[in-house]
CSV table of C-alpha atoms and ligand atoms in Angstrom, one decimal:
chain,number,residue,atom,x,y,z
L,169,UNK,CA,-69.9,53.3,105.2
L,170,UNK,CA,-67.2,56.5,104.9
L,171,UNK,CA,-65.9,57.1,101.7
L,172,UNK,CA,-62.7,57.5,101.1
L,173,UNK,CA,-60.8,58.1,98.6
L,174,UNK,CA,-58.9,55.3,96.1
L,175,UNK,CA,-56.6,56.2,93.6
L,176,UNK,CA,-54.5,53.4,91.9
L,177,UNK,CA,-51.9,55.0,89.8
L,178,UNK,CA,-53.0,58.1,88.6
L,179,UNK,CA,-57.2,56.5,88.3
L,180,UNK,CA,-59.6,57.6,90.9
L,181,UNK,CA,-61.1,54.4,92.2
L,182,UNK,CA,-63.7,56.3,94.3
L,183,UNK,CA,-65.8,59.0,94.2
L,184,UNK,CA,-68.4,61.2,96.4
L,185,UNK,CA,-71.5,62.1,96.0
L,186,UNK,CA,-71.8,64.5,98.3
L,187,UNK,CA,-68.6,66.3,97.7
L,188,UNK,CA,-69.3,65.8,93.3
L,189,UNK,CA,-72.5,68.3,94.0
L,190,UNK,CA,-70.8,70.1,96.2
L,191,UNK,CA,-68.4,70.4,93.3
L,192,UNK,CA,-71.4,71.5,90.8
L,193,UNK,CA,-72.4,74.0,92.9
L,194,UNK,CA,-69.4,76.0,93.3
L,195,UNK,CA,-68.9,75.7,89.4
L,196,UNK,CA,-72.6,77.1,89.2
L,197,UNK,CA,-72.0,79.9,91.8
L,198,UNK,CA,-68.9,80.6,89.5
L,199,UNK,CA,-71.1,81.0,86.4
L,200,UNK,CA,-73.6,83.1,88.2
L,201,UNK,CA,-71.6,85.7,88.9
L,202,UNK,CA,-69.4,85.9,85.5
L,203,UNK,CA,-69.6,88.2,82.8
L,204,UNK,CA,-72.9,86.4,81.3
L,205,UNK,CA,-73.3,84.8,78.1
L,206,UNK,CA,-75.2,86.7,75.4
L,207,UNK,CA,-77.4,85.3,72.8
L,208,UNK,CA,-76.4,82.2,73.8
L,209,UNK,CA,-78.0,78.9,72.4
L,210,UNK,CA,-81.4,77.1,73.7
L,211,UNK,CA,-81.2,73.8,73.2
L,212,UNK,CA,-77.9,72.2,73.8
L,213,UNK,CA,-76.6,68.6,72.4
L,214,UNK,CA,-73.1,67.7,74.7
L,215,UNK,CA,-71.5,64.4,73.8
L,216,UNK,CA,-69.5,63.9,77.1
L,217,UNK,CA,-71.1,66.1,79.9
L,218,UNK,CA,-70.2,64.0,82.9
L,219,UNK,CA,-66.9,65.5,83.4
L,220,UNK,CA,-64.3,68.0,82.6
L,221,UNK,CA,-65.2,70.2,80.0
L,222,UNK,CA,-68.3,68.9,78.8
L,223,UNK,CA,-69.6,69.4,82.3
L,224,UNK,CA,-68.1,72.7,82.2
L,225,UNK,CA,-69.8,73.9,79.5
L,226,UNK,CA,-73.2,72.8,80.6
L,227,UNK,CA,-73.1,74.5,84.0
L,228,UNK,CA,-72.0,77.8,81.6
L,229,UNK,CA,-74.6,77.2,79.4
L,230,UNK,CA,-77.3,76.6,82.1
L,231,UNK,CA,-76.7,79.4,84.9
L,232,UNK,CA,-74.3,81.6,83.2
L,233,UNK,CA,-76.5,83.9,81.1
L,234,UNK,CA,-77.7,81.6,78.1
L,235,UNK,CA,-80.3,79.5,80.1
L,236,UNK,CA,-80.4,76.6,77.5
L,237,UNK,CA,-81.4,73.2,78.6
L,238,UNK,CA,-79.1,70.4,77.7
L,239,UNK,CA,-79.4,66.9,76.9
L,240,UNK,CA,-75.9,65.4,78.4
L,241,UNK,CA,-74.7,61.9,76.7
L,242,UNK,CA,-71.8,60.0,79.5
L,243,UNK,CA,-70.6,56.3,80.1
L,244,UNK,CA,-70.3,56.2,83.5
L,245,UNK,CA,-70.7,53.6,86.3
L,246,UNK,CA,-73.4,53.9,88.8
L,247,UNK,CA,-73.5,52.5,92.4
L,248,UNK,CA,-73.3,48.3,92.6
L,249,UNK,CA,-71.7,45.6,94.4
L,250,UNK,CA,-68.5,46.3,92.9
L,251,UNK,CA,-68.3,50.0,94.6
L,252,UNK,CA,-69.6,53.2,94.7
L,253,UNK,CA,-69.5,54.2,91.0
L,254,UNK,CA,-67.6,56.7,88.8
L,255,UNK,CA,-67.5,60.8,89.6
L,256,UNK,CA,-69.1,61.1,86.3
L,257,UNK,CA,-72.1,59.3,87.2
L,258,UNK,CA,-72.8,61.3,90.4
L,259,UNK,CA,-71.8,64.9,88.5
L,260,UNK,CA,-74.9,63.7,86.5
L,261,UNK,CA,-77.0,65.4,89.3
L,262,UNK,CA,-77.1,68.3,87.8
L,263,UNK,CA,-80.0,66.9,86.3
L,264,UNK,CA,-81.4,68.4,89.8
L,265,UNK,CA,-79.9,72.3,89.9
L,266,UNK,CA,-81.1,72.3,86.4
L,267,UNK,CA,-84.6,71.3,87.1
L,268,UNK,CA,-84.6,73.7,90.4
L,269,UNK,CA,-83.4,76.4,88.2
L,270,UNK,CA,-86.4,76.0,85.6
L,271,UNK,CA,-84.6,74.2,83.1
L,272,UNK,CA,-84.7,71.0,81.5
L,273,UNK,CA,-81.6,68.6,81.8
L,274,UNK,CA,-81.3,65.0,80.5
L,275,UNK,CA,-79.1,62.5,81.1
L,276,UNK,CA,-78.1,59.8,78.3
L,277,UNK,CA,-75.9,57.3,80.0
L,278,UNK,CA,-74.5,55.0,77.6
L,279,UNK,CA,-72.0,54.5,75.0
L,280,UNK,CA,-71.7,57.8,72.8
L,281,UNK,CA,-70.2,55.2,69.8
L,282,UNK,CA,-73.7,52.9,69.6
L,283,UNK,CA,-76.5,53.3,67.4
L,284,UNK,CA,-78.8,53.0,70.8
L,285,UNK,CA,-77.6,55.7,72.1
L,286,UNK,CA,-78.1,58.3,69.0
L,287,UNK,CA,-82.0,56.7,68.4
L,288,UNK,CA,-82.5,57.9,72.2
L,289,UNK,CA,-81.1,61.5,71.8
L,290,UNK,CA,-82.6,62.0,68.9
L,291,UNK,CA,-85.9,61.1,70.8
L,292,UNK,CA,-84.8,63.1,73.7
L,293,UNK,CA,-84.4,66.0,70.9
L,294,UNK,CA,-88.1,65.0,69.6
L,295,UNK,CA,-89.3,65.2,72.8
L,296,UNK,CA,-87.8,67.9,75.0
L,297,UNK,CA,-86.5,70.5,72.1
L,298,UNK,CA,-89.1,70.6,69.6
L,299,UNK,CA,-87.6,68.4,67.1
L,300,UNK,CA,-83.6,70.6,67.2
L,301,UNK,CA,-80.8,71.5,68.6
L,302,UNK,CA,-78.9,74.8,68.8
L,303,UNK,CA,-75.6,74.1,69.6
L,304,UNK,CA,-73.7,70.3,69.5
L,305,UNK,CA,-70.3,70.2,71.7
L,306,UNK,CA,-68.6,67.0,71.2
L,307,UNK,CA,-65.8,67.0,74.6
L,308,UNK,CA,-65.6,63.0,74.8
L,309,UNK,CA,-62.2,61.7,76.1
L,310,UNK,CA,-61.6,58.0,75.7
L,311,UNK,CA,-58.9,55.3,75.2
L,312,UNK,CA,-61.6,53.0,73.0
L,313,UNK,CA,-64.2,53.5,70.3
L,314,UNK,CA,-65.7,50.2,68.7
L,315,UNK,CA,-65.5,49.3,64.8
L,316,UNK,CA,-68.8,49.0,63.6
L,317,UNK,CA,-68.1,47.1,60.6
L,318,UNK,CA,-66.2,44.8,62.5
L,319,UNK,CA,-66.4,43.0,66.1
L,320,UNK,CA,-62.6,45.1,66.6
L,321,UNK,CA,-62.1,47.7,68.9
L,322,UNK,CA,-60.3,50.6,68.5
L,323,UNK,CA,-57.5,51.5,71.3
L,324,UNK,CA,-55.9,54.8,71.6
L,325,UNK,CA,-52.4,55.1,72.7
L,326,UNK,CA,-50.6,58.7,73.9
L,327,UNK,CA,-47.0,57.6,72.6
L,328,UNK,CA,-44.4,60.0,70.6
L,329,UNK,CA,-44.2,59.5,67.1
L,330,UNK,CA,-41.0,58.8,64.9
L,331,UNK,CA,-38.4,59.0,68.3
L,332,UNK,CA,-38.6,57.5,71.9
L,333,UNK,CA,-39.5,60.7,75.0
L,334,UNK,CA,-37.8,60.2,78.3
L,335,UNK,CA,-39.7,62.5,81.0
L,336,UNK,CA,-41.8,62.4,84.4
L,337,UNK,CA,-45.1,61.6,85.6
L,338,UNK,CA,-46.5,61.8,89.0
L,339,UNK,CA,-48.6,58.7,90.3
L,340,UNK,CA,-51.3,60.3,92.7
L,341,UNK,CA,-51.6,57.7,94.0
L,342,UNK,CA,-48.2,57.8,96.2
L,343,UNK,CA,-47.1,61.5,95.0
L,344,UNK,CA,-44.0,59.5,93.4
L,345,UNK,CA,-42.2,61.6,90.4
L,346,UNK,CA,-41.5,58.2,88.3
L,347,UNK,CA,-39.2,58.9,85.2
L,348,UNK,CA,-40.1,56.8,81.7
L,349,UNK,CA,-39.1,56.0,78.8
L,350,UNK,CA,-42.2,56.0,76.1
L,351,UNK,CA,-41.2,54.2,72.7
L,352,UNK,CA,-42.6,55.5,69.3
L,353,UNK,CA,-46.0,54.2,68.7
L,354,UNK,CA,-46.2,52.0,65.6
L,355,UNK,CA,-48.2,53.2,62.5
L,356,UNK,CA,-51.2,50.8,63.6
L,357,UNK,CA,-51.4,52.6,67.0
L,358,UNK,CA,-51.3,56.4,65.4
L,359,UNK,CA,-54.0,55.4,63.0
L,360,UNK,CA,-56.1,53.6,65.9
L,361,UNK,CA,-55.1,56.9,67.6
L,362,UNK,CA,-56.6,59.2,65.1
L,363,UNK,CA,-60.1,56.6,65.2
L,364,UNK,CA,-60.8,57.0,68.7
L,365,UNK,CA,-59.9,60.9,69.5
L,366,UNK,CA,-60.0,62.3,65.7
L,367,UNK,CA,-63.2,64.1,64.4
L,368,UNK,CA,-64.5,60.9,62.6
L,369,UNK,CA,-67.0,60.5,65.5
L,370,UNK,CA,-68.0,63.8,65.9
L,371,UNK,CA,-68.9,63.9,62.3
L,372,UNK,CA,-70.5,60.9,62.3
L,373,UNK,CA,-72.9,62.4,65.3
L,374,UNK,CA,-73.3,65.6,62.9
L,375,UNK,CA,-74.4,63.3,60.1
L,376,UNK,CA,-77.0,61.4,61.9
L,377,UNK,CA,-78.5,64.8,63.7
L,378,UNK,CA,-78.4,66.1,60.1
L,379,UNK,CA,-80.4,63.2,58.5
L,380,UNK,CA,-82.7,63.3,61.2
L,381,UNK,CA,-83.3,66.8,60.7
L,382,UNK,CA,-82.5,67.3,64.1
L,383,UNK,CA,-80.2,70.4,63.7
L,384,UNK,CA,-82.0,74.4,64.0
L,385,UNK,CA,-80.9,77.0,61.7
L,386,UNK,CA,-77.6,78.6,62.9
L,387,UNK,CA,-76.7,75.8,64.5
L,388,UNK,CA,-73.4,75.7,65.6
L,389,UNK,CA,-71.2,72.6,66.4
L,390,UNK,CA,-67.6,72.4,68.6
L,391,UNK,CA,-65.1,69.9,69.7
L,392,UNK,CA,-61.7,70.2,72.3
L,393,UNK,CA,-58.1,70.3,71.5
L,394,UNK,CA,-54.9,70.9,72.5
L,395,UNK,CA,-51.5,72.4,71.5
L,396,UNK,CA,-49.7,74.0,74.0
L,397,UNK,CA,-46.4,75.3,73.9
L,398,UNK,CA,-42.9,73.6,72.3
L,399,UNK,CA,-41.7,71.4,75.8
L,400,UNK,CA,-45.0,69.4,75.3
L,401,UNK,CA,-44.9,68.5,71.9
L,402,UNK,CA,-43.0,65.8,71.4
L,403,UNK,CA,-45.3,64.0,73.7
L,404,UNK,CA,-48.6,65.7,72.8
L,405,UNK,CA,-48.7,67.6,69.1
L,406,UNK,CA,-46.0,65.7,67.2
L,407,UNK,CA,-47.6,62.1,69.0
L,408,UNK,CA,-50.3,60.1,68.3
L,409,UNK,CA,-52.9,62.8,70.0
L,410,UNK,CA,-51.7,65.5,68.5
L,411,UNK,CA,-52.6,63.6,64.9
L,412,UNK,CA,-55.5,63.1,65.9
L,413,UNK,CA,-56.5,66.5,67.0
L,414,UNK,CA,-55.2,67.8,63.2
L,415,UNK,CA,-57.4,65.1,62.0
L,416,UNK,CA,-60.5,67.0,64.8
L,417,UNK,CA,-59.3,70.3,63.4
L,418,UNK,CA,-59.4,68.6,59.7
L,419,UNK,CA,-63.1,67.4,60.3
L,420,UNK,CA,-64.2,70.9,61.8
L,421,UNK,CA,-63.6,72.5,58.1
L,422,UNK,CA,-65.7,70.1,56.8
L,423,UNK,CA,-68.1,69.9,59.3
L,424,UNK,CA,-68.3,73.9,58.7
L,425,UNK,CA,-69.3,73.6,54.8
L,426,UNK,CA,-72.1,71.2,56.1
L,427,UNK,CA,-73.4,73.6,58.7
L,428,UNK,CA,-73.5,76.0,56.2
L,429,UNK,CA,-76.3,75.1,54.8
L,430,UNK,CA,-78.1,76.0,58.3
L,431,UNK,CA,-76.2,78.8,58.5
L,432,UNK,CA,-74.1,77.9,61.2
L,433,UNK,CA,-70.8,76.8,61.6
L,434,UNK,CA,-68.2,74.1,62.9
L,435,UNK,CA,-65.0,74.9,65.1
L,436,UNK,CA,-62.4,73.2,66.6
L,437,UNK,CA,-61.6,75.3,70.0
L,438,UNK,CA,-58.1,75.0,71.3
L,439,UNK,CA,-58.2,74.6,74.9
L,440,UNK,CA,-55.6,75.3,78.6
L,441,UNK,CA,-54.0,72.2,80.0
L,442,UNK,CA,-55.9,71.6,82.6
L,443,UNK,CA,-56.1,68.4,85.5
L,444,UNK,CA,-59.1,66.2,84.7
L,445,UNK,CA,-59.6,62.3,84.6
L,446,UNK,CA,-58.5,62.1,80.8
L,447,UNK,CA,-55.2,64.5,81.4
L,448,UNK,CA,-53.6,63.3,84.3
L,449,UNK,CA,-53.0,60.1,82.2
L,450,UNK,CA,-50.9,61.7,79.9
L,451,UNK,CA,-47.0,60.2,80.7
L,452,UNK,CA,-44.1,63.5,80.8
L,453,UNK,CA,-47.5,66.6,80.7
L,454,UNK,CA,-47.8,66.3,84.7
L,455,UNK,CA,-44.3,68.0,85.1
L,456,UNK,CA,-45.9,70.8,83.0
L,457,UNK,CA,-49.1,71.1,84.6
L,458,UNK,CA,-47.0,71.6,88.1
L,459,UNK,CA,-45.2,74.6,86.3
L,460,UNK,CA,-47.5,76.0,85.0
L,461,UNK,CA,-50.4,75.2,87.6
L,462,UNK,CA,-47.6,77.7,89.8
L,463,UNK,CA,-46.9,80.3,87.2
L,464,UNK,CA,-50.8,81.3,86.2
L,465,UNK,CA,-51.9,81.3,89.9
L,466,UNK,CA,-48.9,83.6,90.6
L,467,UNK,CA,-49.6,85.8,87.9
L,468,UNK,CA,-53.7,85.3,88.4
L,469,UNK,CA,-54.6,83.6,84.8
L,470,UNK,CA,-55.3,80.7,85.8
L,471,UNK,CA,-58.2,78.8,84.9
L,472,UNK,CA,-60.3,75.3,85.2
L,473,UNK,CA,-62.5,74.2,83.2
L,474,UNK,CA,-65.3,76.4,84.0
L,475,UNK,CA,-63.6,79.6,83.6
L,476,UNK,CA,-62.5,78.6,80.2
L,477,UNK,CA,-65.8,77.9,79.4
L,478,UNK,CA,-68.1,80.5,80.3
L,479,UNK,CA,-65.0,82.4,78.9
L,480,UNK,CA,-65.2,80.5,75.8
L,481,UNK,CA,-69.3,81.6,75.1
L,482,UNK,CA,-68.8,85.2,76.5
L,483,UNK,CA,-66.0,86.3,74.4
L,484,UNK,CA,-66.3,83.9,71.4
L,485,UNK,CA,-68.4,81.6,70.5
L,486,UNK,CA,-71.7,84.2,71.1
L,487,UNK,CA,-72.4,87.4,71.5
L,488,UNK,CA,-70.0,88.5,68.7
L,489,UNK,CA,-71.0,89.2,65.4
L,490,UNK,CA,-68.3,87.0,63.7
L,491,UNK,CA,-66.8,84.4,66.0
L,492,UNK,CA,-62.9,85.2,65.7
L,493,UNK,CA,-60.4,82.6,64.9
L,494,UNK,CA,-57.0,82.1,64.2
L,495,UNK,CA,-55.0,81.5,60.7
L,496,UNK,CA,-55.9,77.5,60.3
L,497,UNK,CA,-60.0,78.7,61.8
L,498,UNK,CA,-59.6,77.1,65.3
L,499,UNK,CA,-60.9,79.2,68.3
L,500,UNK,CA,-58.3,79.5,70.7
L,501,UNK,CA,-59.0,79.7,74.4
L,502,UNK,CA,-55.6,78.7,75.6
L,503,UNK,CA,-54.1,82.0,74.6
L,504,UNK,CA,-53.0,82.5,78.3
L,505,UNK,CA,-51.4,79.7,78.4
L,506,UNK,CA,-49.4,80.7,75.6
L,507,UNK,CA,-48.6,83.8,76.7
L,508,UNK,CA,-44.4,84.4,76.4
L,509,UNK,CA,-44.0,85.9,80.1
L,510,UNK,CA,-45.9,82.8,81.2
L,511,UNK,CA,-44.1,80.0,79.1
L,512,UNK,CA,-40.6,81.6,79.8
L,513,UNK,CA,-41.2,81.2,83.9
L,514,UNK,CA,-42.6,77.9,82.8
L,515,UNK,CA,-39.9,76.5,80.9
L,516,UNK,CA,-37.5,78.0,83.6
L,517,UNK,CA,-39.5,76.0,86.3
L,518,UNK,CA,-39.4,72.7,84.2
L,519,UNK,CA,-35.5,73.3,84.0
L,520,UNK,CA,-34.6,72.6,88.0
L,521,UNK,CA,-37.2,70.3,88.5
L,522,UNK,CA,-36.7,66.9,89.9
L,523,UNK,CA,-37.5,64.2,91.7
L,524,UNK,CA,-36.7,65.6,94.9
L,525,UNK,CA,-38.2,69.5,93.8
L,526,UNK,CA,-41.4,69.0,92.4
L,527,UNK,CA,-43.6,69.8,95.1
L,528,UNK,CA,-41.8,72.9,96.1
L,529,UNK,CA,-41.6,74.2,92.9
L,530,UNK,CA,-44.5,73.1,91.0
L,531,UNK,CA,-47.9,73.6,92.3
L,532,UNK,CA,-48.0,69.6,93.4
L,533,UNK,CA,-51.0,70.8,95.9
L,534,UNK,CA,-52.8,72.5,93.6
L,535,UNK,CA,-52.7,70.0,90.6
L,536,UNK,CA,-53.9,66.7,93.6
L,537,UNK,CA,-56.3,68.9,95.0
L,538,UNK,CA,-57.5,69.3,91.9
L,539,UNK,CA,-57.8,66.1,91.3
L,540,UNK,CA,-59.4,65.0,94.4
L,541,UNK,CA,-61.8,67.6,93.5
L,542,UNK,CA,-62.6,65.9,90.9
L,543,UNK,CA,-63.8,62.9,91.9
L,544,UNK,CA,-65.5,64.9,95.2
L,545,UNK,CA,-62.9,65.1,97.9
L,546,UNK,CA,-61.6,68.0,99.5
L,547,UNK,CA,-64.5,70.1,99.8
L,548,UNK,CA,-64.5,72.0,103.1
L,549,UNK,CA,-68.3,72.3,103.2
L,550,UNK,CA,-68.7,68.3,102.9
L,551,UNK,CA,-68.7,66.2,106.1
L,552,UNK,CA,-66.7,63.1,104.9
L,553,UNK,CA,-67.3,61.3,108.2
L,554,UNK,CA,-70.9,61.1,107.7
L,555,UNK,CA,-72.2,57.1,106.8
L,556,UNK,CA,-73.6,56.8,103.7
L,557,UNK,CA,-75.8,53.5,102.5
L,558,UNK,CA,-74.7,52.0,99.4
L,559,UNK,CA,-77.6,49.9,99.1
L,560,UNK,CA,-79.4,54.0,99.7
L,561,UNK,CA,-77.1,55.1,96.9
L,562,UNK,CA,-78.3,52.3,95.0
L,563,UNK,CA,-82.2,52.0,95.2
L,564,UNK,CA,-82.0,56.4,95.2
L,565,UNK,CA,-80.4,56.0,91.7
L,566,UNK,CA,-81.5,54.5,88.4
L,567,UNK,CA,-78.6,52.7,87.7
L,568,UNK,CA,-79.6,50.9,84.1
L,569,UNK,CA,-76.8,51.4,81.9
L,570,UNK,CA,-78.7,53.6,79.0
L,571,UNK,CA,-81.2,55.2,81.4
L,572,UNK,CA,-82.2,58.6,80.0
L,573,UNK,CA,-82.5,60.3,83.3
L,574,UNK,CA,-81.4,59.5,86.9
L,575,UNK,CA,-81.0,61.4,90.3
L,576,UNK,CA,-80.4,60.7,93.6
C,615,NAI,P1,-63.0,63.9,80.8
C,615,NAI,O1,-62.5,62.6,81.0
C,615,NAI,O2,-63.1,64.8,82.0
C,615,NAI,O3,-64.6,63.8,80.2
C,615,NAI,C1,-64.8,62.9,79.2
C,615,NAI,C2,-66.3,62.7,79.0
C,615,NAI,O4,-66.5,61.8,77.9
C,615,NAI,C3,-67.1,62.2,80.2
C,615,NAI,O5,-68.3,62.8,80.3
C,615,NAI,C4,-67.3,60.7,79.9
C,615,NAI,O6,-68.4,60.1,80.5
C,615,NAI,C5,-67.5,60.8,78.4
C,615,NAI,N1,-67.3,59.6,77.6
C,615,NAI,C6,-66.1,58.9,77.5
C,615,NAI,N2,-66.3,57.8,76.7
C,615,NAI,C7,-67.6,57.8,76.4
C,615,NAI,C8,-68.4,56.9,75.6
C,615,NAI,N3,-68.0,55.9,74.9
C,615,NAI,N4,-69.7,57.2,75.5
C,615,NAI,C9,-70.3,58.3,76.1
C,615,NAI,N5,-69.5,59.2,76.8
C,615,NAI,C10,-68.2,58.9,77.0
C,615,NAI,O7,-62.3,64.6,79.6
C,615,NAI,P2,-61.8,66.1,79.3
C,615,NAI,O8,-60.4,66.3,79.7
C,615,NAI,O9,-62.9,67.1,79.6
C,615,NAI,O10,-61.6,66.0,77.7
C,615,NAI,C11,-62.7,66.4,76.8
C,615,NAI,C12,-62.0,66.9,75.5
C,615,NAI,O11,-61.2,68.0,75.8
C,615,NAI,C13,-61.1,65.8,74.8
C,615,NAI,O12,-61.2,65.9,73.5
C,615,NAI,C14,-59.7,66.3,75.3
C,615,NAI,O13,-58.7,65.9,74.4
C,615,NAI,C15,-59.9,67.8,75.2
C,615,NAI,N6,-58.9,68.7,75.9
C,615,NAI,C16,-58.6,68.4,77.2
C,615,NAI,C17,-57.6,69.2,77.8
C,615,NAI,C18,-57.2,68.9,79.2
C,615,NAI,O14,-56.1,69.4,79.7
C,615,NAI,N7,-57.9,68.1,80.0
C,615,NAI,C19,-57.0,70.3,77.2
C,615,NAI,C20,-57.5,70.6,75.8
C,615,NAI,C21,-58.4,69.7,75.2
């Protein structure tokens, strides 16, 4: 069969193999000839590597000066019946360019949230790293995280908080601009907000790597958030994310009093706005992403993910002899973003915008070609006419749910 590609909405229901390693490579070639990381970490924990900036920051870590080898935790979906499986699981081959490259790579697929899942990276860390880990980047992005003291789950919502927002997103799937109405969330929904995407998980993770004296001396732990500037707020840091990311940045002060005792430390790092599977769900930020998508490329700042991440362990996180932060200790990385000249042509942009503008004005073909990037379309070096065997997809891949390793 061809694959082509699906979206429903604004969710990818496809993906290519072919075109997701064509996608790893030209993240790798990126790395490879970037100002390289310096006395980078070794051994390298990431809690959500499949995608985005997990991925992102494995590929840096990997082939862009620090040669660590990385044990990657993911939930994605593999090859069945049902289709051809997620992006995620098939960006999971870099498993392979690590392994050509020298270094070690392994895959934990399975739910970060269960206790199966920590008992097999902390045998991956027994096995493969000598017993620790360097460096632990928790970059997970979901809508769900289960209560273990109860058969509940916990489900995020991205709602204002206090007063209804009124804005634009743009369904992929059709390149409609649809205007909405979002209604406050309720105080249930913030706080089931702040479960799923606030630093309670990631300091549960640092706990359990702690007790099983899995972390080296100076380790150093991080996690992703966001701010950005005033127009998003009301829908992103006065919402229910944006309370959960001051509860992340909360955690990350006192995750930094535990790491203290190895002489390392925890940070929050503040990241760009940037298309991936988690953002483009975000109702009202896709108007913003077209603006600014336009304004950085014009001006040459822009960046994905794997510019803001090599950038991230060149000028900041290593290599310096104090890692610099800002007044409430958060690394930021989305300082060009941020910058005035930038947000002024933004906020000018999101002024005329409309329904019947937003592809002339905004960078509509840069943010979907993004996003078919992401799930491996729109590669010119991929032949998307070529016939590819599910049931070869299928028997090339090991497609148990909490396999510790696959390829195909
Ligand atoms: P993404 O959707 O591209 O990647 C999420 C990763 O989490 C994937 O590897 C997925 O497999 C994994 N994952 C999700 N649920 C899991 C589970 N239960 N068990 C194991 N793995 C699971 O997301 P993205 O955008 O890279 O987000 C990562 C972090 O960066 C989030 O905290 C997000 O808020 C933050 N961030 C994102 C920005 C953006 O514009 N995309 C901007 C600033 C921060």
């Amino acid at each position: 069969m061809q694959i082509e590609p699906l979206i429903q909405g604004v969710v990818a229901r496809s993906a290519h193999p072919y075109g997701c390693r064509a996608s790893i490579k030209e993240q790798i070639d990126y790395v490879k000839q970037a100002p390289q990381i310096k006395q980078g970490p070794k051994r390298v924990l990431i809690i959500g590597a499949s995608s985005g900036f997990g991925l992102a920051a494995r590929i840096a870590l990997t082939f862009g000066g620090a040669e660590a080898d990385t044990i990657g935790v993911s939930f994605e979906r593999g090859p069945s019946d049902k289709g051809v499986g997620s992006a995620g699981w098939y960006n999971n081959i870099f498993k392979d360019e690590a392994t050509h490259h020298g270094r070690t790579a392994i895959n934990v697929v399975g739910d970060a949230f269960s206790n199966t899942v920590r008992t097999q990276v902390i045998e991956a860390i027994e096995t493969y790293f000598e017993g620790e880990v360097d460096l632990v980047i928790y970059s997970l992005a979901t809508g769900v995280r289960p209560n273990t003291d109860s058969e509940e789950l916990w489900r995020s919502v991205i709602k204002p908080i206090g007063e209804s927002v009124t804005g634009a997103s743009i369904m992929l799937e059709n390149d409609q601009w649809i205007e909405s109405t979002l209604e406050p969330a309720t105080e249930d929904e913030a706080e089931a907000t702040i479960k799923v995407m606030g630093g309670a998980d990631w300091e549960s993770w640092i706990d359990t790597l702690i007790n099983a004296e899995s972390l080296a001396e100076g380790c150093k732990t991080i996690a992703f958030s966001y701010m950005g500037p005033e127009v998003t707020h009301p829908i992103y840091l006065d919402g229910t994310l944006g309370r959960a990311k001051v509860d992340l940045h909360q955690t990350s002060h006192a995750l930094n009093l535990k790491l203290a005792n190895f002489n390392g430390g925890a940070y929050a790092t503040v990241c760009k706005a940037l298309v991936t599977k988690a953002s483009v769900f975000i109702p009202t930020l896709s108007p913003y992403l077209l603006a600014l998508y336009r304004v950085m490329k014009e001006k040459g700042t822009h960046e994905r993910c794997i510019e803001q991440m090599q950038r991230l362990f060149t000028t900041k996180l290593y290599g310096q002899s104090k890692v610099p932060v800002d007044g409430e200790r958060l690394i930021r990385i989305d300082d060009l973003e941020l910058a005035p000249e930038v947000q002024k042509q933004v906020s000018a942009l999101l002024e005329q915008m409309n329904a019947s503008n937003f592809k002339e004005l905004g960078d509509y073909a840069g943010f979907k070609d993004d996003f078919m990037k992401l799930n491996g379309f729109n590669f010119s070096d991929v032949d998307y006419s070529q016939d590819i065997s599910l049931k070869t997809l299928k028997t090339q891949t090991v497609i148990k749910p909490n396999c510790t390793q696959h390829s195909f």
